[in-house]
XYZ file of C-alpha atoms in Angstrom:
377
model
C -7.506 1.924 -15.896
C -4.584 1.373 -13.571
C -5.003 2.705 -10.050
C -2.639 5.263 -8.535
C -3.190 5.993 -4.876
C -3.114 9.759 -4.776
C -4.523 12.895 -3.237
C -5.649 13.585 -6.737
C -7.654 10.460 -6.991
C -8.729 10.810 -3.514
C -2.006 -26.916 4.690
C -0.231 -25.875 7.902
C 1.633 -22.817 8.853
C 5.048 -23.094 7.283
C 7.963 -22.123 9.502
C 11.176 -20.660 8.134
C 14.167 -22.967 8.027
C 16.066 -22.360 11.255
C 19.212 -21.220 9.443
C 17.345 -18.350 7.739
C 16.413 -16.544 10.958
C 18.920 -14.303 12.729
C 19.496 -15.914 16.134
C 21.484 -13.132 17.831
C 18.940 -10.524 18.944
C 21.707 -7.947 19.351
C 23.058 -8.347 15.826
C 22.485 -5.989 12.912
C 20.124 -8.622 11.505
C 17.919 -8.999 14.584
C 14.257 -9.633 13.707
C 15.227 -10.236 10.091
C 15.108 -13.276 7.821
C 17.788 -14.163 5.278
C 16.176 -14.527 1.860
C 18.286 -16.829 -0.333
C 19.386 -15.783 -3.794
C 17.503 -17.260 -6.685
C 15.443 -16.863 -9.830
C 11.665 -16.762 -10.074
C 8.847 -15.857 -12.422
C 7.819 -12.323 -11.445
C 4.456 -10.792 -12.251
C 0.696 -11.075 -11.927
C -1.259 -14.017 -10.701
C -3.087 -16.553 -12.856
C -6.461 -15.537 -14.254
C -6.231 -11.871 -13.303
C -4.645 -10.252 -16.356
C -8.007 -9.353 -17.894
C -10.038 -9.235 -14.696
C -11.336 -6.234 -12.782
C -8.510 -6.402 -10.248
C -7.241 -2.859 -9.766
C -3.914 -4.153 -8.498
C -3.035 -6.603 -11.272
C -3.620 -4.513 -14.371
C 0.023 -3.373 -14.616
C 1.598 -6.600 -13.297
C 2.285 -8.242 -16.672
C 3.974 -9.765 -18.588
C 5.267 -12.463 -16.269
C 9.049 -12.583 -16.647
C 12.135 -14.241 -15.197
C 14.104 -12.312 -12.549
C 17.139 -13.201 -10.440
C 18.004 -11.529 -7.141
C 20.967 -11.862 -4.798
C 20.497 -12.932 -1.196
C 19.378 -10.265 1.269
C 17.935 -9.873 4.749
C 14.340 -8.704 5.263
C 12.444 -7.544 8.334
C 10.321 -10.401 9.614
C 7.346 -8.043 9.866
C 6.219 -4.562 8.893
C 7.785 -1.639 10.791
C 5.588 -0.986 13.815
C 4.457 2.168 15.586
C 6.738 1.210 18.468
C 9.766 1.073 16.170
C 8.860 4.239 14.294
C 8.389 6.129 17.569
C 11.958 5.203 18.559
C 13.179 6.687 15.278
C 11.200 9.911 15.777
C 12.381 10.275 19.380
C 16.012 9.768 18.350
C 15.971 12.109 15.363
C 13.080 14.552 15.797
C 11.877 13.599 12.323
C 8.556 15.067 11.156
C 6.624 13.054 8.602
C 5.033 14.489 5.476
C 1.519 14.172 6.930
C 2.528 16.320 9.914
C 3.910 19.179 7.822
C 2.020 22.000 6.089
C 1.634 21.377 2.373
C 4.083 23.385 0.265
C 2.420 26.396 -1.365
C 3.053 25.040 -4.857
C 1.318 21.770 -3.944
C -1.629 23.610 -2.423
C -2.050 25.673 -5.585
C -1.872 22.596 -7.822
C -4.343 20.649 -5.708
C -6.743 23.567 -5.592
C -6.568 23.897 -9.369
C -7.436 20.223 -9.792
C -10.247 20.519 -7.233
C -11.713 23.493 -9.086
C -11.518 21.638 -12.388
C -13.255 18.557 -10.962
C -15.995 20.658 -9.382
C -16.705 22.334 -12.737
C -16.707 18.965 -14.501
C -19.133 17.480 -11.984
C -21.321 20.570 -12.117
C -21.720 20.119 -15.874
C -22.642 16.481 -15.304
C -25.199 17.466 -12.652
C -26.838 19.930 -15.026
C -27.689 17.111 -17.411
C -29.415 14.782 -14.933
C -32.149 14.938 -12.318
C -33.315 13.251 -9.149
C -31.127 10.880 -7.143
C -28.312 10.894 -9.684
C -28.057 14.680 -9.516
C -28.118 14.623 -5.717
C -25.285 12.055 -5.683
C -23.148 14.244 -7.940
C -23.690 17.222 -5.648
C -22.562 15.070 -2.728
C -19.329 14.350 -4.613
C -18.874 18.059 -5.239
C -19.317 18.784 -1.536
C -16.736 16.152 -0.582
C -14.206 17.791 -2.891
C -14.970 21.195 -1.361
C -14.593 19.788 2.151
C -11.196 18.303 1.278
C -10.105 21.581 -0.335
C -10.766 23.447 2.899
C -8.039 21.364 4.572
C -5.311 22.514 2.198
C -4.117 25.318 4.465
C -3.542 22.934 7.373
C -1.095 20.081 7.761
C -0.983 17.710 4.818
C -2.703 14.927 6.730
C -3.498 11.586 5.156
C -6.103 9.682 3.164
C -8.570 7.735 5.305
C -11.178 5.132 4.375
C -14.774 5.646 5.523
C -17.754 3.444 4.779
C -20.060 5.024 2.166
C -23.349 6.165 3.635
C -25.378 5.607 0.451
C -25.383 3.534 -2.700
C -22.382 4.268 -4.902
C -22.928 6.820 -7.648
C -20.009 5.387 -9.601
C -17.607 2.576 -8.809
C -14.767 4.812 -10.057
C -15.564 7.782 -7.770
C -13.222 6.984 -4.891
C -14.251 10.147 -3.011
C -17.275 8.095 -1.926
C -15.080 6.084 0.437
C -11.825 8.036 0.775
C -11.376 11.274 2.729
C -8.426 13.581 3.330
C -8.050 14.097 7.088
C -5.657 16.825 8.223
C -5.409 15.214 11.678
C -4.462 11.772 10.340
C -0.750 11.098 10.858
C 1.315 8.171 12.100
C 0.531 9.424 15.617
C -3.231 9.411 14.927
C -3.712 6.549 12.438
C -7.437 7.159 11.883
C -7.460 10.883 12.554
C -9.088 12.647 15.497
C -9.581 10.405 18.516
C -7.103 7.696 17.484
C -3.586 7.113 18.795
C -0.537 5.055 17.983
C 0.028 4.404 21.690
C -2.667 1.765 21.908
C -1.406 0.209 18.669
C 2.267 -0.213 19.531
C 2.661 -3.442 17.575
C 0.493 -2.428 14.617
C 2.294 -1.371 11.434
C 3.050 2.335 11.202
C 0.831 3.979 8.563
C 0.219 7.389 6.995
C 3.805 7.523 5.732
C 5.326 8.320 2.351
C 8.276 6.863 0.476
C 10.401 9.707 1.845
C 9.360 8.919 5.434
C 10.037 5.216 4.976
C 13.446 5.874 3.397
C 14.465 8.154 6.268
C 13.574 5.476 8.789
C 15.412 2.795 6.828
C 18.586 4.896 6.649
C 18.441 5.581 10.388
C 18.056 1.848 11.028
C 21.051 1.023 8.813
C 18.826 -0.594 6.232
C 17.027 0.285 2.989
C 13.704 -0.292 1.275
C 13.431 -3.481 -0.795
C 13.313 -3.365 -4.561
C 10.071 -4.551 -6.091
C 11.792 -7.735 -7.287
C 13.219 -8.448 -3.826
C 9.817 -7.899 -2.255
C 8.083 -10.366 -4.576
C 10.865 -12.933 -4.226
C 10.394 -12.781 -0.442
C 6.587 -12.769 -0.588
C 6.424 -15.904 -2.715
C 8.456 -17.785 -0.113
C 10.272 -19.898 -2.671
C 6.995 -21.152 -4.165
C 6.728 -20.934 -7.941
C 3.620 -19.299 -9.439
C 1.295 -19.906 -6.505
C -1.706 -17.552 -6.156
C -1.065 -16.830 -2.468
C 1.975 -16.191 -0.317
C 1.255 -19.479 1.484
C 0.423 -21.712 -1.493
C -2.399 -22.594 -3.847
C -5.308 -22.951 -1.391
C -7.000 -19.836 0.006
C -7.916 -21.446 3.358
C -5.454 -24.310 3.956
C -6.254 -24.480 7.689
C -10.026 -24.414 7.236
C -12.541 -21.790 6.207
C -12.615 -20.257 9.700
C -8.850 -19.687 9.842
C -7.816 -16.574 7.955
C -4.330 -16.409 6.478
C -4.230 -12.624 6.058
C -5.868 -9.434 7.270
C -8.144 -8.531 4.357
C -11.713 -7.347 3.769
C -14.674 -9.634 4.333
C -18.199 -8.631 3.390
C -19.755 -6.433 0.735
C -17.236 -3.920 -0.623
C -17.216 -1.052 0.256
C -20.303 -0.998 2.497
C -19.737 -3.642 5.123
C -16.687 -5.237 6.695
C -17.858 -8.272 8.650
C -14.465 -8.576 10.404
C -14.444 -12.349 10.122
C -10.655 -12.278 10.419
C -10.957 -10.340 13.691
C -9.945 -6.906 12.427
C -11.654 -3.967 10.741
C -8.389 -2.092 10.169
C -4.734 -2.909 10.887
C -3.789 -5.899 13.006
C -0.737 -6.292 15.229
C 2.091 -7.690 13.134
C 2.453 -11.490 13.247
C -1.273 -11.963 13.894
C -1.527 -14.327 10.924
C 0.603 -17.286 9.755
C 3.958 -16.641 8.138
C 4.983 -17.757 4.663
C 7.597 -20.416 3.971
C 10.453 -17.949 4.529
C 9.091 -17.045 7.972
C 7.888 -13.589 6.923
C 4.636 -12.222 8.318
C 1.967 -10.096 6.648
C 3.381 -10.310 3.137
C -0.306 -10.476 2.241
C -2.789 -7.960 3.604
C -2.612 -5.754 6.706
C -0.994 -2.760 4.939
C 0.408 -2.038 1.507
C 4.212 -1.850 1.696
C 6.220 0.894 0.017
C 9.213 -0.357 -1.973
C 12.193 1.392 -3.525
C 11.124 1.252 -7.189
C 9.581 4.182 -8.993
C 6.223 3.278 -10.523
C 5.657 2.838 -14.250
C 2.468 1.153 -15.555
C 4.520 -0.695 -18.187
C 7.533 -1.469 -16.029
C 7.439 -5.181 -16.846
C 7.126 -4.571 -20.580
C 10.207 -2.352 -20.444
C 12.247 -4.906 -18.474
C 14.380 -7.500 -20.205
C 13.478 -11.099 -19.413
C 16.169 -12.640 -17.219
C 17.005 -9.364 -15.461
C 19.389 -9.589 -12.509
C 18.655 -7.418 -9.456
C 16.354 -5.000 -11.335
C 15.757 -1.641 -9.652
C 12.854 -0.198 -11.601
C 12.318 1.810 -14.801
C 15.101 3.903 -16.316
C 15.125 7.693 -16.076
C 14.119 8.260 -19.711
C 11.062 6.000 -19.427
C 9.962 7.761 -16.257
C 10.516 11.160 -17.845
C 8.120 10.348 -20.668
C 5.385 9.610 -18.123
C 5.464 13.225 -16.899
C 4.373 12.225 -13.433
C 3.268 15.142 -11.302
C 5.810 14.115 -8.667
C 7.727 10.934 -7.828
C 5.393 7.948 -7.646
C 6.453 4.652 -6.082
C 5.310 1.045 -6.098
C 3.476 -0.450 -3.129
C 3.056 -4.189 -2.634
C 1.085 -6.815 -0.754
C -2.393 -5.398 -0.332
C -4.058 -4.270 2.874
C -6.969 -4.788 5.240
C -9.128 -3.128 2.570
C -8.357 -5.603 -0.213
C -11.138 -7.901 -1.391
C -11.662 -10.206 -4.340
C -14.149 -7.822 -5.937
C -12.003 -4.700 -5.593
C -8.301 -5.344 -6.031
C -7.113 -8.825 -4.967
C -4.039 -6.910 -3.816
C -3.097 -9.482 -1.183
C -1.816 -11.844 -3.895
C 1.967 -11.824 -4.382
C 1.891 -10.619 -8.001
C -0.173 -7.495 -7.328
C 1.200 -3.958 -7.432
C -0.097 -0.464 -6.913
C 1.216 3.107 -7.091
C 1.465 5.812 -4.453
C 2.354 9.429 -5.130
C 4.910 10.804 -2.690
C 2.498 13.352 -1.216
C -0.303 10.857 -0.606
C 0.126 8.950 2.667
C -2.776 6.743 3.688
C -3.870 4.730 6.698
C -3.529 1.420 4.845
C 0.072 1.895 3.700
C 3.291 1.158 5.614
C 6.623 -0.538 4.873
C 9.337 -2.950 5.941
C 13.107 -2.826 5.407
C 15.863 -5.004 4.017
C 19.617 -5.184 4.463
C 22.350 -6.432 2.160
C 24.222 -9.617 3.020
C 27.788 -8.819 4.139
């Protein structure tokens, strides 16, 4: 089962070569790195094709891709940067707006269906299993009550009890109407004490609007993976083939440590997002290409995108319109890359460069952000 993030589903540090980094801080390429053109083997990481990794199940077959040179933001877009965009334009993100009536009706219909389905399941069991199902029903009802408010975002919360089912994501995800880019974790949280953390709770539309304002664009999926791999061929991590090249106490990325999804031991220093550049860069000088937050890219999502693509593709931009039409997606769904602070070996391994995941365009979350690219003149 491939995973779509949706309201419905509720060694040493390698420095970039000096000539890759924009030196003029006033130029259009300030805080960007020039990614050289080249070919690489794109797709999932070794040993994960048939594993339980949620984020590698649609990342095959591995295939040859060539991309032209481009510039990429050295780090994920931060709250500080996004606030400048909002102040300049007055832009209101999806999470801050009321849900359209058609969306509310569709979501309510799905909620009602799932409640009936779970009720039938509860009628056939007893004891603790029945009680757990009723807890799932109540969580769906609680989320449904938020549909008349602002859209809000999807927030992770530690489960309070043993999991009823490893596929019931309502046990650790919640829809919070108050969760927006301004309040990353909902009520009581603020972007103002996280100025240099990546902006979160944004959609593809929000990210695209920012990119246009900044004179940039979102990267294609192929560009993103080319940059993440840092010129290394078929390595399991953005920094090479060893998970802890600087020693077991030096973390290379902001990911989950501990027992998923009950306990995050914070061995890397962070329970949620970290300020950008808190961890070593890859060989191209890019930070947080693994972990911290999933990054929205330009490509529409198709679970068989790599099967549909011709080997040797040059500057691919995602599935064709006919292939997407046959999927009958509820609404546009886009690829996200790179994993987040919630990724662990036992859940998704999403911090590896070959991983990919999907996000519906009405499903912002507090572990998803983005970075931008710019064409070479």
